[in-house]
CSV table of N, CA and C in Angstrom, one decimal:
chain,number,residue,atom,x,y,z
A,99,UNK,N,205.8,40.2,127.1
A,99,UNK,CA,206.3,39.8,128.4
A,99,UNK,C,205.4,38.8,129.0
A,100,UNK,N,204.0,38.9,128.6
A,100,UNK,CA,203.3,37.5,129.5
A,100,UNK,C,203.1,36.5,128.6
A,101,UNK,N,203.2,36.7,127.2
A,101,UNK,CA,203.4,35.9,126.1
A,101,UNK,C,204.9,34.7,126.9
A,102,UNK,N,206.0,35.7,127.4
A,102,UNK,CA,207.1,34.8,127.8
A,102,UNK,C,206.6,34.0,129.6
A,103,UNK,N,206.3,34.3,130.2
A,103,UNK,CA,206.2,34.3,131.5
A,103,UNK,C,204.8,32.7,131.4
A,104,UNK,N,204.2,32.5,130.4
A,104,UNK,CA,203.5,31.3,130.0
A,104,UNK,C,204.2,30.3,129.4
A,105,UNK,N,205.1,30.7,128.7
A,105,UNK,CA,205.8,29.9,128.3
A,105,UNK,C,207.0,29.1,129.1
A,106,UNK,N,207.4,29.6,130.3
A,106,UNK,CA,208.2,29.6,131.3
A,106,UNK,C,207.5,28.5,131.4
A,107,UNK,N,206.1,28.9,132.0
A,107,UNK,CA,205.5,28.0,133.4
A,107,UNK,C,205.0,26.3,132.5
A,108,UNK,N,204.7,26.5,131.0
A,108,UNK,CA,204.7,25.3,130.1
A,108,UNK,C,205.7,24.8,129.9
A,109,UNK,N,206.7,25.6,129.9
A,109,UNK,CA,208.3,24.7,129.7
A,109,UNK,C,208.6,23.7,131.6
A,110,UNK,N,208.5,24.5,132.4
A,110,UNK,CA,208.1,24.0,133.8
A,110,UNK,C,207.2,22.5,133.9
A,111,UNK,N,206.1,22.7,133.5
A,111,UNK,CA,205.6,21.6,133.9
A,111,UNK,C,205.9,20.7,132.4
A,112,UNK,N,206.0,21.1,131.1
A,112,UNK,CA,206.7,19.8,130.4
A,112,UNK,C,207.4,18.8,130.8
A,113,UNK,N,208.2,20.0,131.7
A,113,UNK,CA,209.7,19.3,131.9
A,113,UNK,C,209.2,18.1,133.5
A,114,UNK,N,208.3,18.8,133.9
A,114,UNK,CA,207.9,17.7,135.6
A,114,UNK,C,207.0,16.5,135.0
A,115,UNK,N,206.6,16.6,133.5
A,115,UNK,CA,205.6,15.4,133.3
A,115,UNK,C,206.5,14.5,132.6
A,116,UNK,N,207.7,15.1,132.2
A,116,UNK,CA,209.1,14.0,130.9
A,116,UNK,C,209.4,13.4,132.0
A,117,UNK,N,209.8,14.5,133.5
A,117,UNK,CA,210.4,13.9,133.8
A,117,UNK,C,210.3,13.4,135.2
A,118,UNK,N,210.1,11.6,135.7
A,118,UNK,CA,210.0,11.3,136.7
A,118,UNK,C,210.9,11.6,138.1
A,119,UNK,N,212.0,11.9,138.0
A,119,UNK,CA,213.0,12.2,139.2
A,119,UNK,C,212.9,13.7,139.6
A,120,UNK,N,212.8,13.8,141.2
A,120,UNK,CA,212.5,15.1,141.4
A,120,UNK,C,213.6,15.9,141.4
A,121,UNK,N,214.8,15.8,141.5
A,121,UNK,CA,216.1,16.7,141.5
A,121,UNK,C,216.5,17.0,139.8
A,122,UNK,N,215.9,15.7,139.3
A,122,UNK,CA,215.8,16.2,137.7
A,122,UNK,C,214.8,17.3,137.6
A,123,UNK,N,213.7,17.2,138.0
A,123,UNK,CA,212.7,18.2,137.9
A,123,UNK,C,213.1,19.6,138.2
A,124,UNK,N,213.7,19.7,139.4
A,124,UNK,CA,214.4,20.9,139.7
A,124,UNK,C,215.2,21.7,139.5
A,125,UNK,N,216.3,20.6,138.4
A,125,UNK,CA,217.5,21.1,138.1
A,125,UNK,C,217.2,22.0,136.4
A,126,UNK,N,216.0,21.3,136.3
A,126,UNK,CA,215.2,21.6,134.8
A,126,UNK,C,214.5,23.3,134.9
A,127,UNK,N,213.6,22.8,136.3
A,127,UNK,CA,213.2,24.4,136.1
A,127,UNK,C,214.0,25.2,136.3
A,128,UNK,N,215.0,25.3,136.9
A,128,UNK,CA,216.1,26.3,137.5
A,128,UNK,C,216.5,26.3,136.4
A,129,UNK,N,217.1,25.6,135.2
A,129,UNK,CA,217.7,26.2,133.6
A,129,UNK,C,217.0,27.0,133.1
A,130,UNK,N,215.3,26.4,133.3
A,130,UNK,CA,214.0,27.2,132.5
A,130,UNK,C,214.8,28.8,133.2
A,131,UNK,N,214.5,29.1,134.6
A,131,UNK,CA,214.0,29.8,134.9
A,131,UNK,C,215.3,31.1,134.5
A,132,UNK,N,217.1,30.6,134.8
A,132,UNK,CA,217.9,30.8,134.2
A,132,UNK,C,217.9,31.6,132.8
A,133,UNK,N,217.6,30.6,131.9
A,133,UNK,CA,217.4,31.4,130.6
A,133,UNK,C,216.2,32.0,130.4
A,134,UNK,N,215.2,32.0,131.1
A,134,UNK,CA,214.5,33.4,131.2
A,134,UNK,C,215.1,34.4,131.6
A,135,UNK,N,215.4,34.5,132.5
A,135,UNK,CA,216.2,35.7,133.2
A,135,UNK,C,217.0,36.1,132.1
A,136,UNK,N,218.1,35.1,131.2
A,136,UNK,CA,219.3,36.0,130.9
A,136,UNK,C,218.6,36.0,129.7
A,137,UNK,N,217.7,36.3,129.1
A,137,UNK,CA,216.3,36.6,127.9
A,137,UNK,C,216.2,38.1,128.7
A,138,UNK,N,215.8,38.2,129.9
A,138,UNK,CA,215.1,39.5,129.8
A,138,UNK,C,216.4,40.7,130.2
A,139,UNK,N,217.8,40.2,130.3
A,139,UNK,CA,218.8,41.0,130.4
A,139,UNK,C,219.2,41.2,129.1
């Protein structure tokens, strides 16, 4: 479980350093955070 919850927060900021536009940035972690969630259901 913190093995995944690290992985979250590196998939997070991968995604805010690819990507310059901030609504891209947002729309990115919200998928991250998405398929985490439907991972732990």
């Amino acid at each position: 479980m913190g093995k995944r919850i690290t992985i979250l927060i590196v998939s997070i900021i991968v995604a805010s350093v690819t990507t310059i536009d901030l609504q891209a940035q947002e729309t990115n972690a919200i998928r991250t955070v998405s398929g985490i969630v439907t991972t732990f259901r």
